[in-house]
PDB file of C-alpha atoms in Angstrom:
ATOM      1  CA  UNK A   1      26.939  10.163   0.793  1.00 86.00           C
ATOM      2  CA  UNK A   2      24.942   7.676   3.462  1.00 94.00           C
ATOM      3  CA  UNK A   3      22.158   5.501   3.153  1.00 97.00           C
ATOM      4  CA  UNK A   4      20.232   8.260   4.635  1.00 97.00           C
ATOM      5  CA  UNK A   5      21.092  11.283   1.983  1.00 97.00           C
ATOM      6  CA  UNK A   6      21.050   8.876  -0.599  1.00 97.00           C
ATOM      7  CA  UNK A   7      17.212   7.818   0.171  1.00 98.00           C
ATOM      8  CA  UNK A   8      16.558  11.622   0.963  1.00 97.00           C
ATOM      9  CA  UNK A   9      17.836  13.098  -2.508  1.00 96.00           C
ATOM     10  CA  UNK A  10      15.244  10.405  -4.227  1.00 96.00           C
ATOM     11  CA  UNK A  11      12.456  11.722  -1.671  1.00 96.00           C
ATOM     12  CA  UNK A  12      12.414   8.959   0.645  1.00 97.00           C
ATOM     13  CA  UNK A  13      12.374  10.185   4.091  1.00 97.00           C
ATOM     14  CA  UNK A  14      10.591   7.457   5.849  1.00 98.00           C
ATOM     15  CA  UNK A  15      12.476   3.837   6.010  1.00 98.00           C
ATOM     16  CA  UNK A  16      14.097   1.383   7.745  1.00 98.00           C
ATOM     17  CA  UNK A  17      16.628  -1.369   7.584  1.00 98.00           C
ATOM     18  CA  UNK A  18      16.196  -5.307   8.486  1.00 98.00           C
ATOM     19  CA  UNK A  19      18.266  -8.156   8.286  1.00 98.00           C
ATOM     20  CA  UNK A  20      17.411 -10.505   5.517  1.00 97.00           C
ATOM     21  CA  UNK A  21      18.356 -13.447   8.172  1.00 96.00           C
ATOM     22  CA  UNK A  22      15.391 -12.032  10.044  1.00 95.00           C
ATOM     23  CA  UNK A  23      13.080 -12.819   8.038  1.00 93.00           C
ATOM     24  CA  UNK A  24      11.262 -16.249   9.092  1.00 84.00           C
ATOM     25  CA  UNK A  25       8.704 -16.341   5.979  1.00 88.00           C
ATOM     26  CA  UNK A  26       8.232 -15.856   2.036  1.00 89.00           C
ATOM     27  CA  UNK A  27       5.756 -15.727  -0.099  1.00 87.00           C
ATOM     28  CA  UNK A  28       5.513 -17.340  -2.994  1.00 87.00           C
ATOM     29  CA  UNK A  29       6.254 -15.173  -5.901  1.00 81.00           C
ATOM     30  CA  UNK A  30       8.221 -15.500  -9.435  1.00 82.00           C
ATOM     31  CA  UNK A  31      10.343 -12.366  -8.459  1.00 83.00           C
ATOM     32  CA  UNK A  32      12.027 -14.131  -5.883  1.00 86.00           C
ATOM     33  CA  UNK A  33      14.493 -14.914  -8.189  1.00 89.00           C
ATOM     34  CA  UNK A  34      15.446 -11.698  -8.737  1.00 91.00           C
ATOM     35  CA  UNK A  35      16.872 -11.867  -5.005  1.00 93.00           C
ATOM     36  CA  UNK A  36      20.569 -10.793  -5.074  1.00 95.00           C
ATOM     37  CA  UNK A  37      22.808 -14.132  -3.733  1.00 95.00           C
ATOM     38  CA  UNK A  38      23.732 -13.661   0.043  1.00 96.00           C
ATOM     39  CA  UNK A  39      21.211 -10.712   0.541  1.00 96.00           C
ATOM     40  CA  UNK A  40      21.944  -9.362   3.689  1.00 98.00           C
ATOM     41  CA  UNK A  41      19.980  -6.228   4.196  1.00 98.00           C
ATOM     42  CA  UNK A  42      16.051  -4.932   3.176  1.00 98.00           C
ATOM     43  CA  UNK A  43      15.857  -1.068   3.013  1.00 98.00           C
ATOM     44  CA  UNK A  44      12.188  -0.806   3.629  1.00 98.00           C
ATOM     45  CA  UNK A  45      10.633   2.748   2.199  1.00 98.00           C
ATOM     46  CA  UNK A  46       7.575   4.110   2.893  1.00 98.00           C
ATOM     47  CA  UNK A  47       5.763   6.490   0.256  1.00 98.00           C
ATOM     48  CA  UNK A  48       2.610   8.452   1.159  1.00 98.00           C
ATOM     49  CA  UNK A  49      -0.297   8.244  -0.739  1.00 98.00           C
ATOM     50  CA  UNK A  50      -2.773  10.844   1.240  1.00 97.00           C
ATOM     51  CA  UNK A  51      -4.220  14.087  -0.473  1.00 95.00           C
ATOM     52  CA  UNK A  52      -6.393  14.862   2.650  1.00 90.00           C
ATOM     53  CA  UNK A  53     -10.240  13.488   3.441  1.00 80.00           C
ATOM     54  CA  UNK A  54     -11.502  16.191   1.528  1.00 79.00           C
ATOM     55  CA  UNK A  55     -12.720  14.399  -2.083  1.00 85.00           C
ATOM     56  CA  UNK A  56     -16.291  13.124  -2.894  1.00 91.00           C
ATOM     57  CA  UNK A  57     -14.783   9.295  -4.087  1.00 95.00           C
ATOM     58  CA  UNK A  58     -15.886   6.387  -4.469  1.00 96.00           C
ATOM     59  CA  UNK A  59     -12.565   4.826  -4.148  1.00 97.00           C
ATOM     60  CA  UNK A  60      -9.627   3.862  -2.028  1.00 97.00           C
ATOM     61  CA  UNK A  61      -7.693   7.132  -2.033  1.00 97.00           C
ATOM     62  CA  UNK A  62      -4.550   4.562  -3.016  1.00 97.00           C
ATOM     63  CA  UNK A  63      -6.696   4.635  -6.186  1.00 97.00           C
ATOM     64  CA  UNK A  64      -7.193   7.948  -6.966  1.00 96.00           C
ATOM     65  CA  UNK A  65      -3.694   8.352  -8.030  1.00 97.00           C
ATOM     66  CA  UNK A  66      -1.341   6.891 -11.073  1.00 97.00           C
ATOM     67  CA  UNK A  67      -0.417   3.250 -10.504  1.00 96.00           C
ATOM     68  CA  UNK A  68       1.836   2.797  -7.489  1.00 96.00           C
ATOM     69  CA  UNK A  69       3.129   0.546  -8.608  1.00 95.00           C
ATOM     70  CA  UNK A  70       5.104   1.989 -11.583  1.00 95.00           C
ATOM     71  CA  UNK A  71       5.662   5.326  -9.322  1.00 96.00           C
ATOM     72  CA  UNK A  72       7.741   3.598  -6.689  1.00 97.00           C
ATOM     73  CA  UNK A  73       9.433   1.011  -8.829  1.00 95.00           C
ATOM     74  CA  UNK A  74      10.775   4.038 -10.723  1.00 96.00           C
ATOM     75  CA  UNK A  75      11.662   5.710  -7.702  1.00 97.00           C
ATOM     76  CA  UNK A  76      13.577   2.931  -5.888  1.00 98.00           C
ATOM     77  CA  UNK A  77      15.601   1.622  -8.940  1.00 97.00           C
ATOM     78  CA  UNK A  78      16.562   5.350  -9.475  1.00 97.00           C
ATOM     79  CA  UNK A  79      17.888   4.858  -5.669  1.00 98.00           C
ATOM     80  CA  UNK A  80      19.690   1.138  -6.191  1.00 98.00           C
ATOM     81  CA  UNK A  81      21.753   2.845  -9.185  1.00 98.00           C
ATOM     82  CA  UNK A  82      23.130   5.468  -6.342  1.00 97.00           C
ATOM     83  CA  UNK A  83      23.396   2.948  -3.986  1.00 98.00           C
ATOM     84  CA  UNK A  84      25.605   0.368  -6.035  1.00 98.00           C
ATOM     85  CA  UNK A  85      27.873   3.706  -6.959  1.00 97.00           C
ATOM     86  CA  UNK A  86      28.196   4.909  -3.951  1.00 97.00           C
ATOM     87  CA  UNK A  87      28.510   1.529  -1.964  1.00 97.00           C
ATOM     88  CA  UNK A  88      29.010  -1.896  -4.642  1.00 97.00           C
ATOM     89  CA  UNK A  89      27.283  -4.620  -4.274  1.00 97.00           C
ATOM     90  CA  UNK A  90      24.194  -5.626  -5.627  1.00 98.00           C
ATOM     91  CA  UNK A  91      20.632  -3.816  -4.879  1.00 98.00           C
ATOM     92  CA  UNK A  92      16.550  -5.533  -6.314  1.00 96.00           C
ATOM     93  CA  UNK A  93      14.072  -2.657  -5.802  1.00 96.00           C
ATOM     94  CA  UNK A  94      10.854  -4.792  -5.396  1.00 94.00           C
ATOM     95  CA  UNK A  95       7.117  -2.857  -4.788  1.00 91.00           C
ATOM     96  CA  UNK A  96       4.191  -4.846  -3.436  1.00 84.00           C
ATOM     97  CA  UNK A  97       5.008  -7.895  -6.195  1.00 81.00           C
ATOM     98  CA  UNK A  98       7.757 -10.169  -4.319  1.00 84.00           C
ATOM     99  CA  UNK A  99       8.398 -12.937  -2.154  1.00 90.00           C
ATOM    100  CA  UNK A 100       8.798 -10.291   0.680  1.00 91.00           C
ATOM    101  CA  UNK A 101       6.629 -10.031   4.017  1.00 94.00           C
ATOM    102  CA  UNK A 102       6.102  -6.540   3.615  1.00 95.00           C
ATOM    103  CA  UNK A 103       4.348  -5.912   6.468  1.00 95.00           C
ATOM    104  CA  UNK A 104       6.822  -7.776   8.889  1.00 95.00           C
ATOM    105  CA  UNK A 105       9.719  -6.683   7.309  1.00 96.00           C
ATOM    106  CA  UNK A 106       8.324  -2.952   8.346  1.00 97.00           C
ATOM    107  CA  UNK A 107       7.562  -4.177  11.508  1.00 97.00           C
ATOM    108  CA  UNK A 108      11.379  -5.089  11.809  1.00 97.00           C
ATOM    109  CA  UNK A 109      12.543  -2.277  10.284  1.00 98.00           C
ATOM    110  CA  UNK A 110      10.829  -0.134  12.491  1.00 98.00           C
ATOM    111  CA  UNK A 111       9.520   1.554   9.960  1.00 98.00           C
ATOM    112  CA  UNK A 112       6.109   1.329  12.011  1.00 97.00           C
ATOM    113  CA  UNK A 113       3.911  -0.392  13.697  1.00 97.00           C
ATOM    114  CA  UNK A 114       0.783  -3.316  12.789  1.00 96.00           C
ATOM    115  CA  UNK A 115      -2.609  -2.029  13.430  1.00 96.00           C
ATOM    116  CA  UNK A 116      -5.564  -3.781  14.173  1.00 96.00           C
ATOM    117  CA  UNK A 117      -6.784  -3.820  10.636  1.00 97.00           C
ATOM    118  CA  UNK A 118      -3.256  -5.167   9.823  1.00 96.00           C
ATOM    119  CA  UNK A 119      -1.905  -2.266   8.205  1.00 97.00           C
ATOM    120  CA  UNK A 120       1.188  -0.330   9.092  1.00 98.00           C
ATOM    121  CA  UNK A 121       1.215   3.259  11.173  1.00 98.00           C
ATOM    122  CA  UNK A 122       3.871   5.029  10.468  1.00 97.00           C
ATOM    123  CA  UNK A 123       4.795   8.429  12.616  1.00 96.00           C
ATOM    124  CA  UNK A 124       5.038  10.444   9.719  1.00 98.00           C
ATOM    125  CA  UNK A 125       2.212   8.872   6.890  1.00 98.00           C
ATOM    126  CA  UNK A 126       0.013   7.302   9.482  1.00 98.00           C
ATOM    127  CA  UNK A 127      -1.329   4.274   7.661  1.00 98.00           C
ATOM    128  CA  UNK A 128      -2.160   6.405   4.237  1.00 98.00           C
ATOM    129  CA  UNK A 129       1.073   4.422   2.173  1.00 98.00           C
ATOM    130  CA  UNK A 130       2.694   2.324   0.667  1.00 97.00           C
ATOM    131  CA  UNK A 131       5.816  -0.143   0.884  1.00 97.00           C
ATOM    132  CA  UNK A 132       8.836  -0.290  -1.483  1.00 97.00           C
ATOM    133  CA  UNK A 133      11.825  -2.333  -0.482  1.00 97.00           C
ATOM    134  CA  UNK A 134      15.370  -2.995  -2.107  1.00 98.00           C
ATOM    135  CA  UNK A 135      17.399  -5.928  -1.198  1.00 97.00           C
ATOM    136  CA  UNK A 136      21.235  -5.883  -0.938  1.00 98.00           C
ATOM    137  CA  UNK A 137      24.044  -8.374  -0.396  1.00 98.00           C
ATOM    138  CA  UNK A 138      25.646  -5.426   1.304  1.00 98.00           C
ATOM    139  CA  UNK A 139      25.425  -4.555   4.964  1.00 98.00           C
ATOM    140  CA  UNK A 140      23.512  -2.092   6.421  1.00 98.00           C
ATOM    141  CA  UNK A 141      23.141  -1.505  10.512  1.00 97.00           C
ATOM    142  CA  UNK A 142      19.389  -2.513  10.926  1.00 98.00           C
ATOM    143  CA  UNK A 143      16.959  -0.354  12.509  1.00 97.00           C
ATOM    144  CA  UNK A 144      15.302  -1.053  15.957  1.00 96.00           C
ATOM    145  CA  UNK A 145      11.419  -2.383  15.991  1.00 96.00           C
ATOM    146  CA  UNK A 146       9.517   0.602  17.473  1.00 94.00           C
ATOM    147  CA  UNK A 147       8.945  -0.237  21.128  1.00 88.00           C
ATOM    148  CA  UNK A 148       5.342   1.964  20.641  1.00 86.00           C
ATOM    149  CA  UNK A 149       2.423   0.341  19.556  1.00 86.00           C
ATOM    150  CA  UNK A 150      -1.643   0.610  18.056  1.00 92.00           C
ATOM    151  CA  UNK A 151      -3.173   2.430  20.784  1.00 93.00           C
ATOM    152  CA  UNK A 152      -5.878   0.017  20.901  1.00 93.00           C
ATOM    153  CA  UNK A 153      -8.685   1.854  20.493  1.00 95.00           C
ATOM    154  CA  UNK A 154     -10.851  -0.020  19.081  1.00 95.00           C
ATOM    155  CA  UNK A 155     -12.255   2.919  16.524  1.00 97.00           C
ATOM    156  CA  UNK A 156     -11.098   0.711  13.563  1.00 97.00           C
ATOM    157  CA  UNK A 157     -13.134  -1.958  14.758  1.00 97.00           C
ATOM    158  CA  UNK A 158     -16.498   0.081  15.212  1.00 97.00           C
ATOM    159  CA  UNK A 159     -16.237   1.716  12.443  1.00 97.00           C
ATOM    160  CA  UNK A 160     -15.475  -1.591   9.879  1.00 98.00           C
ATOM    161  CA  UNK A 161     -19.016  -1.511   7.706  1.00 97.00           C
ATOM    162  CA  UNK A 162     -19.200  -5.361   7.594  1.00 97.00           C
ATOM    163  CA  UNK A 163     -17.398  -6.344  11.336  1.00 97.00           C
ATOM    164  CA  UNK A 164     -14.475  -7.509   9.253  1.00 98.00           C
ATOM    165  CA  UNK A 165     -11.865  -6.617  11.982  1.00 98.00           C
ATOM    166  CA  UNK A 166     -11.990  -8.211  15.507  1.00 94.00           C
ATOM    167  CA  UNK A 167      -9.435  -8.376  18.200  1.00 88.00           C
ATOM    168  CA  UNK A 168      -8.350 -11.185  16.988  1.00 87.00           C
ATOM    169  CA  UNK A 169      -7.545  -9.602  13.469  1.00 91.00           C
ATOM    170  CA  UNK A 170      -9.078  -9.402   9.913  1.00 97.00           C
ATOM    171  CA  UNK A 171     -11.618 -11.832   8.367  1.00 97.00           C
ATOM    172  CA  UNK A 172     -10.583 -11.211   4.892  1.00 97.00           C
ATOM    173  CA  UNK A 173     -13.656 -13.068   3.542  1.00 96.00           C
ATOM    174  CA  UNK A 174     -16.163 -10.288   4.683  1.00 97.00           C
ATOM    175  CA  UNK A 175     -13.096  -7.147   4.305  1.00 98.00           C
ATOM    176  CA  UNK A 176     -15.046  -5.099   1.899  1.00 97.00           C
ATOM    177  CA  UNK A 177     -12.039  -3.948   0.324  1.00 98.00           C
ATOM    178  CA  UNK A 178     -11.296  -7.469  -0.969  1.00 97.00           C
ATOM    179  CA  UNK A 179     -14.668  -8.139  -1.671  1.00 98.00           C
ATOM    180  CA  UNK A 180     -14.822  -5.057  -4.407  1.00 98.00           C
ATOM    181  CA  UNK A 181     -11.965  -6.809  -5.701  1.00 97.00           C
ATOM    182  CA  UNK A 182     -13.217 -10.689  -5.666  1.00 96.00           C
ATOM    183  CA  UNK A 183     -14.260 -12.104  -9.126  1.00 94.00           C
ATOM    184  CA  UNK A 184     -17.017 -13.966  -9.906  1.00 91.00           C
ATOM    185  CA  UNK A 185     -20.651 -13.280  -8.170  1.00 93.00           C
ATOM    186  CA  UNK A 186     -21.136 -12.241  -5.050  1.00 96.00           C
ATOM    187  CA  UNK A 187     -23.384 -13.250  -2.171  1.00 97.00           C
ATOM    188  CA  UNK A 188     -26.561 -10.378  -1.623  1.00 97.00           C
ATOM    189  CA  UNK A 189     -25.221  -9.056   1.577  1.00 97.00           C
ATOM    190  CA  UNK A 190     -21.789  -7.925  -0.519  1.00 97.00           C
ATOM    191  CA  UNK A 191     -23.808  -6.339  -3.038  1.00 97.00           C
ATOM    192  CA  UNK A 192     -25.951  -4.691  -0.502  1.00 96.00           C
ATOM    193  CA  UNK A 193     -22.632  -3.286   1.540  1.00 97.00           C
ATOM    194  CA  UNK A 194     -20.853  -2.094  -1.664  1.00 97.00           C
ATOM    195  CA  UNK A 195     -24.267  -0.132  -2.726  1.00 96.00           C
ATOM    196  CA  UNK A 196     -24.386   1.266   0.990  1.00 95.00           C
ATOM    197  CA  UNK A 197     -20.716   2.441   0.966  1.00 95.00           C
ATOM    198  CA  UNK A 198     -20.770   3.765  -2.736  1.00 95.00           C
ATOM    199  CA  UNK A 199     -17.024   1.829  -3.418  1.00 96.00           C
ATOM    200  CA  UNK A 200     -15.936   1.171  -6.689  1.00 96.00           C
ATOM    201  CA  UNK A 201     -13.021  -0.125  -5.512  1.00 98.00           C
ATOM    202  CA  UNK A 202     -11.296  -0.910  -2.071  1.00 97.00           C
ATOM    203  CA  UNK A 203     -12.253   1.050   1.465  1.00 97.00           C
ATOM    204  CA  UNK A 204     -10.464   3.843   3.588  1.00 97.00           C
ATOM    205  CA  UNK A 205     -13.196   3.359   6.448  1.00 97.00           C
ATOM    206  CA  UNK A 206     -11.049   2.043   9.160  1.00 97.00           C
ATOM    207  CA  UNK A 207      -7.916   4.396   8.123  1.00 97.00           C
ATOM    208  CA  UNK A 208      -9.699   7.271   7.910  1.00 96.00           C
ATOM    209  CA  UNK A 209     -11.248   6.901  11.831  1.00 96.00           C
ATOM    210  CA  UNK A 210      -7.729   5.830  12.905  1.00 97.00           C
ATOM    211  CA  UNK A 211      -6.602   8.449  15.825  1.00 97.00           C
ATOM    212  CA  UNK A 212      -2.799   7.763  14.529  1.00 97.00           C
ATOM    213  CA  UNK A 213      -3.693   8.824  11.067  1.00 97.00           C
ATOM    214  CA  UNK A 214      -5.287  12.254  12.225  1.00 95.00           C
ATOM    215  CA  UNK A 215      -2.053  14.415  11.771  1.00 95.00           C
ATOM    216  CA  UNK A 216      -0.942  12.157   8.378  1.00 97.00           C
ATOM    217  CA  UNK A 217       1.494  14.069   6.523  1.00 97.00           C
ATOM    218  CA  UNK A 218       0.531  14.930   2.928  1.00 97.00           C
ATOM    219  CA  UNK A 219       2.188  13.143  -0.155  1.00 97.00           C
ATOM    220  CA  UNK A 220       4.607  15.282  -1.981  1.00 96.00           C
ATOM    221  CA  UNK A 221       5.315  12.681  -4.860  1.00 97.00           C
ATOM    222  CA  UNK A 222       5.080  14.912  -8.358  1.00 95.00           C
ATOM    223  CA  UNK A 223       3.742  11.410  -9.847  1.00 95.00           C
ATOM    224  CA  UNK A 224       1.070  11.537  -7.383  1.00 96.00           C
ATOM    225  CA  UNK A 225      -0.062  15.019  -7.368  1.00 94.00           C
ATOM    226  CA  UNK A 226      -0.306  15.433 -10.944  1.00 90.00           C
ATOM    227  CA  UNK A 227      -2.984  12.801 -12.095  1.00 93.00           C
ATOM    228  CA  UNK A 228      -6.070  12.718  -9.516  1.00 96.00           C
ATOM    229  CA  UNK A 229      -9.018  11.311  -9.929  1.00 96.00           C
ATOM    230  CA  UNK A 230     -11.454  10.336  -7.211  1.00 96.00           C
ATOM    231  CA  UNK A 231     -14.580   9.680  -8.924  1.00 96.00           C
ATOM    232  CA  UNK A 232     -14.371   6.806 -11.348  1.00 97.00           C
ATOM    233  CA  UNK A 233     -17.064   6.634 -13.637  1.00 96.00           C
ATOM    234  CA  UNK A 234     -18.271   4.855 -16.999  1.00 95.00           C
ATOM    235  CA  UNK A 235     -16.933   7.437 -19.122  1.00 96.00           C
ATOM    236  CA  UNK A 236     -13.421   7.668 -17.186  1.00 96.00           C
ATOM    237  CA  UNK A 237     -13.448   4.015 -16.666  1.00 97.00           C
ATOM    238  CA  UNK A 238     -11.209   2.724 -19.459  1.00 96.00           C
ATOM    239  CA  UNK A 239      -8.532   5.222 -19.249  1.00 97.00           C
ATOM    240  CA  UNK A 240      -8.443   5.151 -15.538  1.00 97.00           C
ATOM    241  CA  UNK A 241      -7.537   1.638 -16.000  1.00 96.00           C
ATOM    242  CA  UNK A 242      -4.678   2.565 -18.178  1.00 96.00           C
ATOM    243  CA  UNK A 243      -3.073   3.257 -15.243  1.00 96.00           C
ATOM    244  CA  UNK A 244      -4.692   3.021 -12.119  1.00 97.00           C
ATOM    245  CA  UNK A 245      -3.838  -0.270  -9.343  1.00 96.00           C
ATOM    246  CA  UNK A 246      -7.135  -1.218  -9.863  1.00 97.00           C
ATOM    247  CA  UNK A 247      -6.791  -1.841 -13.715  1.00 95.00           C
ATOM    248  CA  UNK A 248      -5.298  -5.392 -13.767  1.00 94.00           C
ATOM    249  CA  UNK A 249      -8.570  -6.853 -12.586  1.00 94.00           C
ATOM    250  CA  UNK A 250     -10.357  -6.171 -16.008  1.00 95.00           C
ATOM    251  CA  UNK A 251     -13.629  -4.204 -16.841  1.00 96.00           C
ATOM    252  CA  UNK A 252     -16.144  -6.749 -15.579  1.00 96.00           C
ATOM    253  CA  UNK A 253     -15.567  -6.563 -12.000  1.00 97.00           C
ATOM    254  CA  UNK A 254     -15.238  -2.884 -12.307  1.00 97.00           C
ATOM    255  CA  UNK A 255     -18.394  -2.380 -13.931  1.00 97.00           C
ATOM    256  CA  UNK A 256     -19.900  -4.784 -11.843  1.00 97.00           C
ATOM    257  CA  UNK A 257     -18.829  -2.742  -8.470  1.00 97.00           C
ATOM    258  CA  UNK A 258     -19.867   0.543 -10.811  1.00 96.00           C
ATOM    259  CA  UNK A 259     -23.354  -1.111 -11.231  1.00 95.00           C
ATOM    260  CA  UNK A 260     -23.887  -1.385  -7.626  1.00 95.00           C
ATOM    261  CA  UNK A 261     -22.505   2.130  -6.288  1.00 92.00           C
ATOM    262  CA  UNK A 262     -24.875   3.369  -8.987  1.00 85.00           C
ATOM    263  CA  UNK A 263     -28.138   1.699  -8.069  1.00 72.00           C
ATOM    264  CA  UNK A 264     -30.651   3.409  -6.038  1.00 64.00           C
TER     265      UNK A 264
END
């Protein structure tokens, strides 16, 4: 088998392949030793997320489902083991946690393309997933950048609740997605726009007005689909956290984001 019915029999039907020599930039990170020696190829995957905008929530829909996480880390090490029997070598599944640009190694991939919110569009999952990459010291033909781009709308940045995105990018300091998930106290105005938007945790607003995200394919990960919850609430709140993305933060800053979705 190819790369290509490889990735398909694990479910992966969206990806992309970059040279590791392309890559200008890393992040710090522990895992970065877990780099294979003489990598030479990044097989970026792309796993929806999206149930459809139909869900009373009060969180990103990224967090209405089981960890990610674990999901795709069990998904793309199940791949590697095909990969290094089919092909040799050496394969690192890494998701979210590595030294990797994920965003511009989907960018080089072709795997999609950055809007102005900085998030990836793909043509198949719109912006509603997210990225899982394995590095190999074996060669695979890279992918072409897509030569399409954001359509520059602007709908992203009108509909932003806080004027976090500009045309010049995204203050992350006022992004209320990373304020519901800053420690420590925050300033009135970031109480007042969590209470306004009702978010527990992270915000959808400038995905969900995106015009590239209005035919989004549906997620058909069994992982996914069989643990949904959209409404965190005191009661759920500890189990949820079990095994939800949002968990590693601790209780305080959840109940403190739960305190001001529930005030009237």
């Amino acid at each position: 088998m190819g790369l290509k019915e490889i990735l398909k029999s694990m479910g992966i039907t969206e990806y992309g392949v970059c040279s590791f020599e392309d890559i200008k930039e890393f992040l710090p990170c522990r895992n970065a030793e877990r780099i294979p020696k003489g990598a030479k190829s990044v097989i970026v995957c792309a796993f929806s997320y999206y149930l459809g905008k139909s869900f009373e929530t009060n969180v990103a829909k990224y967090a209405m489902l089981p960890d990610y996480h674990d999901v795709v880390r069990e998904i793309l090490n199940a791949a590697a083991k095909k990969l290094k029997a089919e092909f040799g070598g050496e394969y690192e599944a890494f998701s979210d946690i590595s030294a990797l640009p994920e965003k511009q190694c989907s960018e080089l991939s072709g795997l999609g393309v950055r809007g102005k919110n900085n998030l990836i569009i793909n043509k198949t999952f719109g912006s509603y997933f997210v990225i899982g990459e394995i590095i190999t010291d074996m060669f695979f033909a890279p992918t072409p950048p897509l030569r399409r781009g954001c359509l520059n709308c602007g709908a992203c940045v009108k509909a932003c609740p806080v004027g976090a995105i500009s045309e010049n990018g995204v203050d992350y300091t006022k992004c209320l997605s990373a304020v519901t998930q800053r420690k420590g106290e925050l300033s009135d105005y970031e109480q007042q726009k969590i209470k306004e938007n009702k978010l527990m945790w992270g915000c959808d607003r400038c995905q969900d007005c995106c015009p590239m995200n209005r035919n989004a394919q549906k997620t058909d990960i069994e992982a996914f689909l069989r643990d949904v919850e959209p409404l965190v609430t005191r009661e759920n709140l500890s189990t949820l956290m079990k095994n939800r993305a949002f968990g590693y933060k601790g209780k305080k800053l959840l109940l403190r984001n739960l305190d001001l979705t529930e005030t009237k």
